[in-house]
Coordinates of C-alpha atoms and ligand atoms in Angstrom, one line a residue:
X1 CA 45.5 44.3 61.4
X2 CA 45.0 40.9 59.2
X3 CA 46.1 38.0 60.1
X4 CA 49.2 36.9 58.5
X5 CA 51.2 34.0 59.3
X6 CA 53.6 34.1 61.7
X7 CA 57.2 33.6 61.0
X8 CA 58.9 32.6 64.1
X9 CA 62.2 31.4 65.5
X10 CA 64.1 28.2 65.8
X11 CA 65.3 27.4 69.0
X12 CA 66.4 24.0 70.5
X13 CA 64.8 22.2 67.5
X14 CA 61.6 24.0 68.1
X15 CA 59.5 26.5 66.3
X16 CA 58.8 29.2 69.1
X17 CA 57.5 32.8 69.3
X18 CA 59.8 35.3 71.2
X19 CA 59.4 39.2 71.7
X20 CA 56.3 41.6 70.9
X21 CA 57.4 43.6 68.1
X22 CA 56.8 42.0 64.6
X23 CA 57.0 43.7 61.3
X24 CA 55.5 42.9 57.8
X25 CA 56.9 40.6 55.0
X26 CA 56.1 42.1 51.7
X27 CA 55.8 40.3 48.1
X28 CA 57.6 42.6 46.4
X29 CA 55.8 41.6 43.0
X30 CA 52.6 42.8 44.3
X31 CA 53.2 45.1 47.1
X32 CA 51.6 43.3 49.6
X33 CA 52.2 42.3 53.0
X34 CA 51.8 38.2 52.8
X35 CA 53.5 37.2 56.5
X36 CA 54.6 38.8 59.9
X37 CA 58.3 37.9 60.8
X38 CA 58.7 38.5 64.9
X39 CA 61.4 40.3 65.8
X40 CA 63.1 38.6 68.7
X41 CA 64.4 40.3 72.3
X42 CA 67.4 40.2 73.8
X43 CA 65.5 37.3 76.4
X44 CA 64.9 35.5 73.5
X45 CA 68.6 35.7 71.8
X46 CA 69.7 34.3 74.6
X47 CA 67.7 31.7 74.7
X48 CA 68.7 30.5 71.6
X49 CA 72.7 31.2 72.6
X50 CA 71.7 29.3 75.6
X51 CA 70.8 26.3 73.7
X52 CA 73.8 26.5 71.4
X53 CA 76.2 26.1 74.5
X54 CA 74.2 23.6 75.7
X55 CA 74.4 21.7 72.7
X56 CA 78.3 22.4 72.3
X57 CA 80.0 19.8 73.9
X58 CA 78.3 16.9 72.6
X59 CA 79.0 18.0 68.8
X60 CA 82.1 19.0 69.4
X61 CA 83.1 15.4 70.3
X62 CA 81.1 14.3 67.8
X63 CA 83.5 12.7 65.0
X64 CA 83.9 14.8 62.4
X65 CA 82.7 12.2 59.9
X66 CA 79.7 12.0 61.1
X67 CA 79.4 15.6 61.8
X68 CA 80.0 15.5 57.7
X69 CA 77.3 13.0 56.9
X70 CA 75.1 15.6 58.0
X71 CA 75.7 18.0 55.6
X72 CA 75.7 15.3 52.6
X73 CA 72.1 14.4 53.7
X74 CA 71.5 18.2 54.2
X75 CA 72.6 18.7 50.3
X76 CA 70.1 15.9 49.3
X77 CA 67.8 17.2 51.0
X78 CA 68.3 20.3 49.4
X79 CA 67.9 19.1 46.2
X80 CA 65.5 17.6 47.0
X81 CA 63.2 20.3 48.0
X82 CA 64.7 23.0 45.5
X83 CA 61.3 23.7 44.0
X84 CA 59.3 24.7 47.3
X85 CA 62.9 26.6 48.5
X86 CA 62.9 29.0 45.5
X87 CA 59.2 29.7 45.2
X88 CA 59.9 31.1 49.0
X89 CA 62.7 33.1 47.9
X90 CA 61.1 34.6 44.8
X91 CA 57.9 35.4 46.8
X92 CA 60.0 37.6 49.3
X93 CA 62.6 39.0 47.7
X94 CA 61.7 39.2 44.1
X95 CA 63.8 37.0 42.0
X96 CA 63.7 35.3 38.9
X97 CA 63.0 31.6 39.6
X98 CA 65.9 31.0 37.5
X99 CA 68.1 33.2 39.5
X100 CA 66.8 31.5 43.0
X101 CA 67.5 28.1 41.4
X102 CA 71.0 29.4 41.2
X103 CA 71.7 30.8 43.9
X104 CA 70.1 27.8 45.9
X105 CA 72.5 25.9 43.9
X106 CA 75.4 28.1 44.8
X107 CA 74.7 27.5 48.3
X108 CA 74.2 24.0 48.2
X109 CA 77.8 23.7 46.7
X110 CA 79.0 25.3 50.1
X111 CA 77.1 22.4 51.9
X112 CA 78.9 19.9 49.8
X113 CA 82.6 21.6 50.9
X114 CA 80.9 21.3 54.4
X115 CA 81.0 17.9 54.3
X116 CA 84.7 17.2 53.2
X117 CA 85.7 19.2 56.6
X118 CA 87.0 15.6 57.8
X119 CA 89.7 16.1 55.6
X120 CA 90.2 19.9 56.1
X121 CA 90.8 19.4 59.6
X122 CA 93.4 17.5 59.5
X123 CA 96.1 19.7 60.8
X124 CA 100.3 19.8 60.3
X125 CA 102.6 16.8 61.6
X126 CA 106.2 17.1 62.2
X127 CA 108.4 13.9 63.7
X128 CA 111.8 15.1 65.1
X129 CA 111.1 18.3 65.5
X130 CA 113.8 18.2 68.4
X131 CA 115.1 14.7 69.8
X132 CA 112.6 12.1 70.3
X133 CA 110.3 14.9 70.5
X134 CA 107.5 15.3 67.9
X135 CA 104.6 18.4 67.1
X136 CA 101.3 19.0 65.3
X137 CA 98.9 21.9 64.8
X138 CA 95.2 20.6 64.9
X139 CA 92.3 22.6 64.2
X140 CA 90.0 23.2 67.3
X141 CA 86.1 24.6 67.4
X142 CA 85.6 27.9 68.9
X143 CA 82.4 27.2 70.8
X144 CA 79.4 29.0 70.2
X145 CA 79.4 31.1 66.7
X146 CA 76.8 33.1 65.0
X147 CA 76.0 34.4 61.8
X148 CA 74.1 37.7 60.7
X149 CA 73.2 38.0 56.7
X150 CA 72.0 40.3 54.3
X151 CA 68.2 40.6 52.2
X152 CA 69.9 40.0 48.8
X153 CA 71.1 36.2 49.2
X154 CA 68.5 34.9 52.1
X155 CA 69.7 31.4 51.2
X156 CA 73.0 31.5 49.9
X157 CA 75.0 33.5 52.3
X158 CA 73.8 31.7 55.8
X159 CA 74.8 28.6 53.5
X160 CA 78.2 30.3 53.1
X161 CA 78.7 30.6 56.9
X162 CA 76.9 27.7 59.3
X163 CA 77.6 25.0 57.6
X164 CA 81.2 25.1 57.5
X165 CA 80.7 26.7 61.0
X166 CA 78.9 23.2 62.4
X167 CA 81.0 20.7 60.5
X168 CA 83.9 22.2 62.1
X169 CA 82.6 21.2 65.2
X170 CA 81.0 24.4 66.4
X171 CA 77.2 25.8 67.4
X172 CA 75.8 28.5 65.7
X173 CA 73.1 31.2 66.0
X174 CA 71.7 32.9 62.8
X175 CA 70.1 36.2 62.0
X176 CA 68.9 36.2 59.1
X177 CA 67.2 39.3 57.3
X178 CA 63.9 40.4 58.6
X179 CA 63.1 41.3 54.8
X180 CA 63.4 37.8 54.1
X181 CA 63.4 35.3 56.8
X182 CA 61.7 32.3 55.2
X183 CA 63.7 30.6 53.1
X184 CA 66.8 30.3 55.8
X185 CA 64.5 29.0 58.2
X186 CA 63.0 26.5 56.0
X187 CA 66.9 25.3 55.1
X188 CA 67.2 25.1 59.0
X189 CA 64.7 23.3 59.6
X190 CA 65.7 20.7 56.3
X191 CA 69.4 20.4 58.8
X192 CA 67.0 19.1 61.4
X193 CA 65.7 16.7 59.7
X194 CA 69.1 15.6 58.2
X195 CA 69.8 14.8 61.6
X196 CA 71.5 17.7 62.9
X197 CA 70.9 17.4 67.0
X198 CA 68.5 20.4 68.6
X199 CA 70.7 23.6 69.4
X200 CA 73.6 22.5 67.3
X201 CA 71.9 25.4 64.9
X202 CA 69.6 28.2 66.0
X203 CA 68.0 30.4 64.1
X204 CA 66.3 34.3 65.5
X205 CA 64.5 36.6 63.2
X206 CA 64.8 39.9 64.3
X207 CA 66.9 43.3 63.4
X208 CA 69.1 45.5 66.0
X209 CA 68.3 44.5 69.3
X210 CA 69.0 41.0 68.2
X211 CA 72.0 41.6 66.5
X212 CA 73.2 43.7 69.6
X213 CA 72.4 40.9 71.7
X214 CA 74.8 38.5 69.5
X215 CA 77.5 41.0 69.1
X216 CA 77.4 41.7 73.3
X217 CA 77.0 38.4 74.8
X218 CA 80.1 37.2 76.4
X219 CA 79.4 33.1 75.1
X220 CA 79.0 34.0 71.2
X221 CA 83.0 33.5 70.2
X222 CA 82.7 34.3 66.2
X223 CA 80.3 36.9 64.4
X224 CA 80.2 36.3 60.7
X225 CA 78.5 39.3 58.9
X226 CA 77.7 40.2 55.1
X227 CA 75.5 43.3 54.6
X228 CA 75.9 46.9 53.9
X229 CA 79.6 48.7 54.8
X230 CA 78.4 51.0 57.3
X231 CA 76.7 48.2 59.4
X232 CA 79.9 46.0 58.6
X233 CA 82.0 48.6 60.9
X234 CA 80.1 48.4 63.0
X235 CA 79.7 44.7 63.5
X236 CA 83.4 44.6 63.4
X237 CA 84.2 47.9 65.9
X238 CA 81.3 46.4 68.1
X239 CA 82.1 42.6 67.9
X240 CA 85.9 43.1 68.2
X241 CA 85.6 45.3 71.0
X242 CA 83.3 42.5 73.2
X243 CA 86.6 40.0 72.4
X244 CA 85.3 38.0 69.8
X245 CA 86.6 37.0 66.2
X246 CA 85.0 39.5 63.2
X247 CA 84.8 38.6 59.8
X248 CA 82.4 41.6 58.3
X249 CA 81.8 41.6 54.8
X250 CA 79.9 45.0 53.4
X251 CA 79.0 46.9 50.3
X252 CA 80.4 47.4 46.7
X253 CA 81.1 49.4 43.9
X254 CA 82.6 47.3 41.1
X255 CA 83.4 48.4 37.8
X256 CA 84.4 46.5 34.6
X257 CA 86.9 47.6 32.4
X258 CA 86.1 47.5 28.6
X259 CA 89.2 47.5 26.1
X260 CA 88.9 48.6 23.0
X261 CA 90.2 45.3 21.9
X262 CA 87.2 43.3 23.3
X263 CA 84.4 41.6 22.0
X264 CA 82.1 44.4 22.6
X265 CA 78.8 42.2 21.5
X266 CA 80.0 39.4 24.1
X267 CA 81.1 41.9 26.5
X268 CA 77.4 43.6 25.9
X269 CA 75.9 40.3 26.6
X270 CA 78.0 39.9 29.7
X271 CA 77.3 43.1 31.5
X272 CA 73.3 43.2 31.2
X273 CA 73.5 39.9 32.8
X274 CA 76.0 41.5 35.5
X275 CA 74.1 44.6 35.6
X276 CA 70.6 43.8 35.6
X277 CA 70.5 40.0 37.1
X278 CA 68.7 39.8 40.3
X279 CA 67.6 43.6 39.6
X280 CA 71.4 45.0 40.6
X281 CA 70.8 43.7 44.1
X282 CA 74.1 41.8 44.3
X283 CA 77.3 42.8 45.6
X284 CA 79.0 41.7 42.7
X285 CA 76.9 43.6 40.5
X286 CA 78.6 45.6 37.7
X287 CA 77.5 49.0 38.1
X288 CA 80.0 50.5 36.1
X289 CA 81.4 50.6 33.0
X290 CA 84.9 52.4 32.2
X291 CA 84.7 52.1 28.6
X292 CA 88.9 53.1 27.0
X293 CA 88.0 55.8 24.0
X294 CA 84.7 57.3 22.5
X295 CA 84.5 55.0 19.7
X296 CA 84.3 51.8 22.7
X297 CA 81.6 53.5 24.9
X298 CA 80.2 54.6 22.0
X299 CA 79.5 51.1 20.5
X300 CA 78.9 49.6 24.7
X301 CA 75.8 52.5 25.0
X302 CA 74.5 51.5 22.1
X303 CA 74.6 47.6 22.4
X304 CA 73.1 47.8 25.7
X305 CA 70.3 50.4 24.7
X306 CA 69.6 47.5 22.0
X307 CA 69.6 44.8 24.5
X308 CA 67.9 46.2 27.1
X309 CA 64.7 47.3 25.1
X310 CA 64.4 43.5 25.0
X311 CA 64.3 42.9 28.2
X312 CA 61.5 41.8 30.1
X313 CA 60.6 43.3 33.9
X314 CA 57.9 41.2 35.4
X315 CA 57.2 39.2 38.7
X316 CA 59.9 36.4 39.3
X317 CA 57.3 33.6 39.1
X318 CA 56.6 34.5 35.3
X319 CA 59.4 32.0 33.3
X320 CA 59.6 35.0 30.8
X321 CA 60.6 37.4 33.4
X322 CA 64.1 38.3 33.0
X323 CA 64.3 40.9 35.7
X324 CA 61.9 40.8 39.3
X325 CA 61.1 43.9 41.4
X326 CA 63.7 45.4 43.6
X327 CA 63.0 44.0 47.4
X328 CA 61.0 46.5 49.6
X329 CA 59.3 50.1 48.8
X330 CA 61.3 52.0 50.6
X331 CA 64.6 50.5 48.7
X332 CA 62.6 51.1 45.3
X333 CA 62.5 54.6 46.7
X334 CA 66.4 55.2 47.5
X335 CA 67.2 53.6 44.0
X336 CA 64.9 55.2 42.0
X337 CA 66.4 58.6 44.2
X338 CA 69.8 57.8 42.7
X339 CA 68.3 58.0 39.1
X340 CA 66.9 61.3 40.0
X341 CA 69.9 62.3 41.4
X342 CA 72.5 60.9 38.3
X343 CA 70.1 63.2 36.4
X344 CA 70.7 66.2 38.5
X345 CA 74.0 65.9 38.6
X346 CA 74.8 66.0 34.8
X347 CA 74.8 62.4 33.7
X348 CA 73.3 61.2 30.6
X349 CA 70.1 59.0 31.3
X350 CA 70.1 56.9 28.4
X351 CA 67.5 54.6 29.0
X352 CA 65.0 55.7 31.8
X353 CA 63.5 52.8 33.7
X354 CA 61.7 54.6 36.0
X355 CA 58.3 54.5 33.8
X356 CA 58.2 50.7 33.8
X357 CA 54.7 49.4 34.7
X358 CA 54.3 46.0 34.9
X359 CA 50.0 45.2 33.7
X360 CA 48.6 43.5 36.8
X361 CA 51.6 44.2 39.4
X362 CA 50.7 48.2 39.6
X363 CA 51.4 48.1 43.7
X364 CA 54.8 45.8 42.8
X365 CA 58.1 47.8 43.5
X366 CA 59.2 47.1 39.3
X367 CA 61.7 49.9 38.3
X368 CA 63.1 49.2 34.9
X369 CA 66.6 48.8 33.6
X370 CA 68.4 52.6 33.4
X371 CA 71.6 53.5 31.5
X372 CA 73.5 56.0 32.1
X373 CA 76.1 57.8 29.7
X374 CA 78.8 60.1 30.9
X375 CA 78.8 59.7 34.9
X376 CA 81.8 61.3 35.7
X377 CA 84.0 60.6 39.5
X378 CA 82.6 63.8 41.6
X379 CA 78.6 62.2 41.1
X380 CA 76.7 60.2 43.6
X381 CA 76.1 57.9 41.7
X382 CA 79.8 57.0 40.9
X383 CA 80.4 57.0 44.5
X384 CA 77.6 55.4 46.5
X385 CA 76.4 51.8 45.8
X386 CA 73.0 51.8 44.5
X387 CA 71.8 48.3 44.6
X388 CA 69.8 48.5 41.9
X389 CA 69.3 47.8 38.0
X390 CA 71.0 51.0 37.6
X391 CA 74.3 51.4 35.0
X392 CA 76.4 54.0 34.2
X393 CA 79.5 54.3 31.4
X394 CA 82.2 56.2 31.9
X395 CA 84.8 57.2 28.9
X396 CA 88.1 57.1 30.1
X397 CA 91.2 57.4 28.0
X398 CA 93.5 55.0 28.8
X399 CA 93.7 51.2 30.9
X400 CA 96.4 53.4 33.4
X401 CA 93.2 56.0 34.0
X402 CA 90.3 53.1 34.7
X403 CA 93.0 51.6 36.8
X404 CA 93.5 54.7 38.9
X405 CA 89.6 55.4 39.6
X406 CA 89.4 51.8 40.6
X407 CA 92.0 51.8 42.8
X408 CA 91.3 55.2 44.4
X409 CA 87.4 53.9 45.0
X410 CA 86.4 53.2 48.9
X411 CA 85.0 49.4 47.9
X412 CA 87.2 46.7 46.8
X413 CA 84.9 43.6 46.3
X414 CA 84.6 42.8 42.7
X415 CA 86.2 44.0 39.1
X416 CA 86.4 42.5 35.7
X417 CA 88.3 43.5 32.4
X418 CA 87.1 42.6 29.0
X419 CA 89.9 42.4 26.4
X420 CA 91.8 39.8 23.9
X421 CA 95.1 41.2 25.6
X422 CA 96.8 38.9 27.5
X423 CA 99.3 41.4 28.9
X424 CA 97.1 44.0 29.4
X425 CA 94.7 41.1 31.8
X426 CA 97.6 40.0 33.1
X427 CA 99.1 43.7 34.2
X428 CA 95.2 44.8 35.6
X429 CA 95.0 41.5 37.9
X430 CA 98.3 42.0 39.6
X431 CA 98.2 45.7 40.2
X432 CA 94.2 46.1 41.1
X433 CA 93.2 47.0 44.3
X434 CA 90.2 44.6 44.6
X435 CA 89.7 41.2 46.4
X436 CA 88.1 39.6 43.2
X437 CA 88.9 39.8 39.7
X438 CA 87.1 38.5 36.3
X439 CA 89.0 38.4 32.9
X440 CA 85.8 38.1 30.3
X441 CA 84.3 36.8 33.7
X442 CA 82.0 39.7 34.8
X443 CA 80.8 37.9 38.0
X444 CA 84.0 36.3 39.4
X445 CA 82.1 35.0 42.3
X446 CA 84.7 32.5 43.4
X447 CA 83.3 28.8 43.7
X448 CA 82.2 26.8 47.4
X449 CA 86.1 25.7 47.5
X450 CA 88.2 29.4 46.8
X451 CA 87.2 32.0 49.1
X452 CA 85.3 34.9 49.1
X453 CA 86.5 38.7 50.3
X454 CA 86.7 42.4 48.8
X455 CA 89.6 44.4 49.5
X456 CA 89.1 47.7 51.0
X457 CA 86.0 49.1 52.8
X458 CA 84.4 45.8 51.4
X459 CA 85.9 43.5 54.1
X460 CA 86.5 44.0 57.7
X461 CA 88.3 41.5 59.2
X462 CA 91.0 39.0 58.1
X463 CA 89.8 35.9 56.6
X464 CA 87.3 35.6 53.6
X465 CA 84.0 33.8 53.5
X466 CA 83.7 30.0 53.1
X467 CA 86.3 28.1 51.1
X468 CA 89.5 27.4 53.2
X469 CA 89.4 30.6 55.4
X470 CA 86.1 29.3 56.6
X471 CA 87.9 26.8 58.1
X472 CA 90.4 28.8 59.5
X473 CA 87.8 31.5 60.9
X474 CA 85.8 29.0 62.6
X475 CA 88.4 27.2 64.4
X476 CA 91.5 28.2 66.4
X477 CA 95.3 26.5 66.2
X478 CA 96.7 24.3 68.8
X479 CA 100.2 23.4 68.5
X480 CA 100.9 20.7 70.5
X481 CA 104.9 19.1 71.6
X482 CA 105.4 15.6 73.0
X483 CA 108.2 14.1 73.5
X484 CA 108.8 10.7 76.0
X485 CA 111.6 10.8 77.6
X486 CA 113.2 6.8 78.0
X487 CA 112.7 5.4 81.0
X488 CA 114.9 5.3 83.4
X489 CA 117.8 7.9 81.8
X490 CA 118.3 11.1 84.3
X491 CA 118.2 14.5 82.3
X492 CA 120.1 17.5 83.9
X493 CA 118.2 20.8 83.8
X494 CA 118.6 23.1 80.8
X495 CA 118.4 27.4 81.6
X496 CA 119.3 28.4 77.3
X497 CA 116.5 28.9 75.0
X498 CA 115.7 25.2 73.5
X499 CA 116.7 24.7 70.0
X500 CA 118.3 22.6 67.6
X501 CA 121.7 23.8 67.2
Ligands
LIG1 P1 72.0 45.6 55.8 O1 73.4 46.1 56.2 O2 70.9 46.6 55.8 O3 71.5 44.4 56.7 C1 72.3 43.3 56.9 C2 72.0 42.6 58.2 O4 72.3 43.6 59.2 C3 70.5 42.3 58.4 O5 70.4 41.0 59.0 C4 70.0 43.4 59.2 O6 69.0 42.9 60.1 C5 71.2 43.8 60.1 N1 71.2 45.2 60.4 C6 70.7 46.2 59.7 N2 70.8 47.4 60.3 C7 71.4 47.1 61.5 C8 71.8 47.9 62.6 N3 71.7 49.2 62.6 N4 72.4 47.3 63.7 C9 72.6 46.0 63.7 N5 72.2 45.2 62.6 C10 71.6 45.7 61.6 O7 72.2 45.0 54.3 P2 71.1 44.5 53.3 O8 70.4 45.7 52.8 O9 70.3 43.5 53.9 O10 72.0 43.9 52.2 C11 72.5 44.6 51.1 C12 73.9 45.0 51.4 O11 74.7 43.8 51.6 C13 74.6 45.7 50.2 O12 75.4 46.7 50.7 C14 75.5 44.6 49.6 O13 76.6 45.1 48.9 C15 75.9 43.9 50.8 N6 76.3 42.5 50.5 C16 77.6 42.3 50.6 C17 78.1 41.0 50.3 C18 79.5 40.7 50.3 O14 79.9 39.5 50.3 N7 80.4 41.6 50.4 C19 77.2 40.0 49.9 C20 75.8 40.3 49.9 C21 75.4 41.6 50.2

């Protein structure tokens, strides 16, 4: 075996090794295997929940001002290493530079709401709520959370969850993926040195024995996951189950809706981006087109078929690149499966990616853009969530029809609707079944202060990721009554129910 560099864990402030397995990080540009990420045991989980309780008390009375100015050295920090951050990112998962840079961005936006949680804790007052007697609700940590995130964002998404998670007064544990670990330790290790005390965050590579560990152990109070549905139920079933608080976001299937009002050029524009950025590996990827009338999908197929013969598939470091490689061989494999299967099944394959060859990159897992035409509700690739730079049009008839697949569809994250119809927008936001809606917005990934959540088998759990819910999901209510009774007056006992009448 050669001998790649080691990517380890982060545990008390320290870089340390833990468990024997250890598995290959690829480039997926080149095909290569460039560093080992070691997969952690359950010994050393604990370990790292260990040092998370340890640290617990001592942040937890930590003012949360100063709790803040962490994170607001964290973002600087950020910023200021954005160009060594991204070059990580691309190598492992694939990305455009550009497209790190914004997601890095992204996720330093959720550091900045981090550090206003000074004033998000401030909790509820009420004088007089009986005589002399006055309440409040204020905002308390949970103890020791952790965090579990998916390939496709390896900066963004742990950004979504620990900081919110620490400024609120808690300790946290992340697992980030094993397909590409580097980047979120690296962003950990940035925390450190913005002064965030040893333990307060802990980070353990691994896969299931690690995330077993987290979702078993009687100390770990909150599990925030993002990642694919089926592991999301189970996170949630599992996690629930052992007593502790849920949130699991999974998988998508999200369609756009194209009037035959629209500005089909702009719209065109809008879904290759949506389509084909970050190679379809985003969960709030368009997919899917539901085009109202012929003479609309008609003109969509063909504006796309124009646009995407322009488009350039090349490794994520090139600055002309406008699409990377999908992340690992074996998900190159299942995508490139779904082609063969939208094929078999009848569909139309307009444009047929699956040629692509990139001079120089032969071993890299490059699968080119692929349209198709005519993917009807019964197919697979309707139904399943591909992940990949794959798109398919469907011709419906009418707004009512693309309403119903929609609605009738097992994932509810993201949806958008291109039109100049105000009523018609107005009538598809209210009565769609889906946690997140664009008008002429074909990525309505809500900024660092809304929330984010899918509806359906997109979300398990009650309360979005970051924004406000974050807030709520990493702290718990205590409503507290006082009242001082004066000195010296004598108060006979009461047996009815206190109130104010
Ligand atoms: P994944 O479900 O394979 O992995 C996510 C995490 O779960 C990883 O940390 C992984 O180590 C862990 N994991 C995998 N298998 C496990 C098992 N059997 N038991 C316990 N833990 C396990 O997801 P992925 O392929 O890394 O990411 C892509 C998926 O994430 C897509 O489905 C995408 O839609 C989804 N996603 C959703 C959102 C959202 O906000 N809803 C955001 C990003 C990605």
């Amino acid at each position: 075996m050669q001998n790649l560099p080691q990517i380890q864990h982060l545990i008390d402030g320290q870089l340390v090794a833990g468990g024997t397995r250890s598995q290959d990080v690829f480039n997926p540009a080149t095909g290569l295997a460039e560093k080992r990420v070691l997969l952690a045991d359950k010994h050393t989980v604990e370990q790292a929940i260990a040092s998370a309780q340890a640290a617990y008390p001592a942040w937890r009375a930590t003012p949360p001002l100063k709790r803040a100015r962490v994170m607001s050295r964290l973002k600087t920090l950020l910023e200021d290493n954005a160009e060594q951050l991204c070059a990580l990112l691309t190598a492992e998962h694939g990305k455009v530079l550009s497209d790190s840079m914004g997601e890095l961005q992204r996720g330093i936006e959720n550091v900045e709401y981090a550090s206003y949680a000074p004033e998000l804790l401030k909790g509820e007052h009420s004088k007089n709520v009986g005589p002399a007697m006055d309440s409040w609700s204020e905002f308390q940590p949970l103890g020791v959370t952790a965090g579990i995130t998916p390939f496709n964002f390896p900066i963004m998404v742990p950004l979504w969850m620990w900081p919110m998670a620490i400024a609120c007064g808690n300790t946290f544990v992340l697992k980030p993926s094993e397909r590409d670990p580097s980047s979120a330790l690296l962003v950990a290790e940035l925390a450190l040195q913005a002064g965030l005390p040893p333990g307060v965050l802990n980070v353990v590579n691994g896969d299931k024995e690690a995330v077993d560990t987290l979702l078993t152990d009687k100390r770990v109070q909150a599990i925030s996951f993002v990642g694919s549905t089926p592991i999301a139920e189970y996170i949630y079933a599992t996690g629930c189950a052992h007593g502790k608080r849920v949130q699991a976001l999974g998988g998508a299937k999200n369609h756009a809706v194209l009037m035959p009002d629209a500005d089909i050029g702009n719209a065109v524009s809008a879904l290759m981006g949506a389509a084909f950025g970050s190679c379809g590996e985003r969960c709030m990827a368009i997919p899917l087109v539901l085009a109202v009338g012929d003479a609309t999908a008609d003109a969509v197929v063909a504006g796309l078929q124009a646009e995407i013969a322009k488009m350039k598939v090349g490794p994520g470091t090139d600055a002309d690149s406008d699409m990377g490689p999908l992340v690992t061989q074996a998900h190159f494999d299942k995508v490139k499966g779904y082609v063969d299967q939208g094929v078999k099944e009848g569909a139309t394959l307009v444009v047929d990616g699956r040629t692509v060859s990139v001079p120089g990159h032969e071993g890299g897992y490059f699968l080119g853009a692929c349209l198709f035409d005519h993917v009807k509700p019964g197919m697979t690739i309707y139904q399943e969530e591909i992940f990949g730079p794959v798109l398919g049009v469907m011709r419906v008839a009418t707004l009512r029809e693309a309403m119903d697949l929609i609605n009738a569809h097992e994932y509810g994250n993201g949806t958008c609707i291109f039109t100049r119809d105000g009523e018609a927008a107005r009538y598809f936001s209210d009565h769609i079944l889906v946690g997140m809606v664009g008008i002429n917005v074909p990525l309505p990934v809500p900024v660092a202060y809304h929330s984010f959540g899918g509806w359906k088998r997109s979300l398990f759990g009650d309360l979005s990721a970051y924004g406000p819910d974050a807030v709520r999901f990493y702290t718990k209510r205590k409503t507290i009554t006082q009242r001082w009774p004066s000195a010296g007056v004598r108060e006979g006992a009461v047996y009815s129910f206190p109130t104010n009448r």
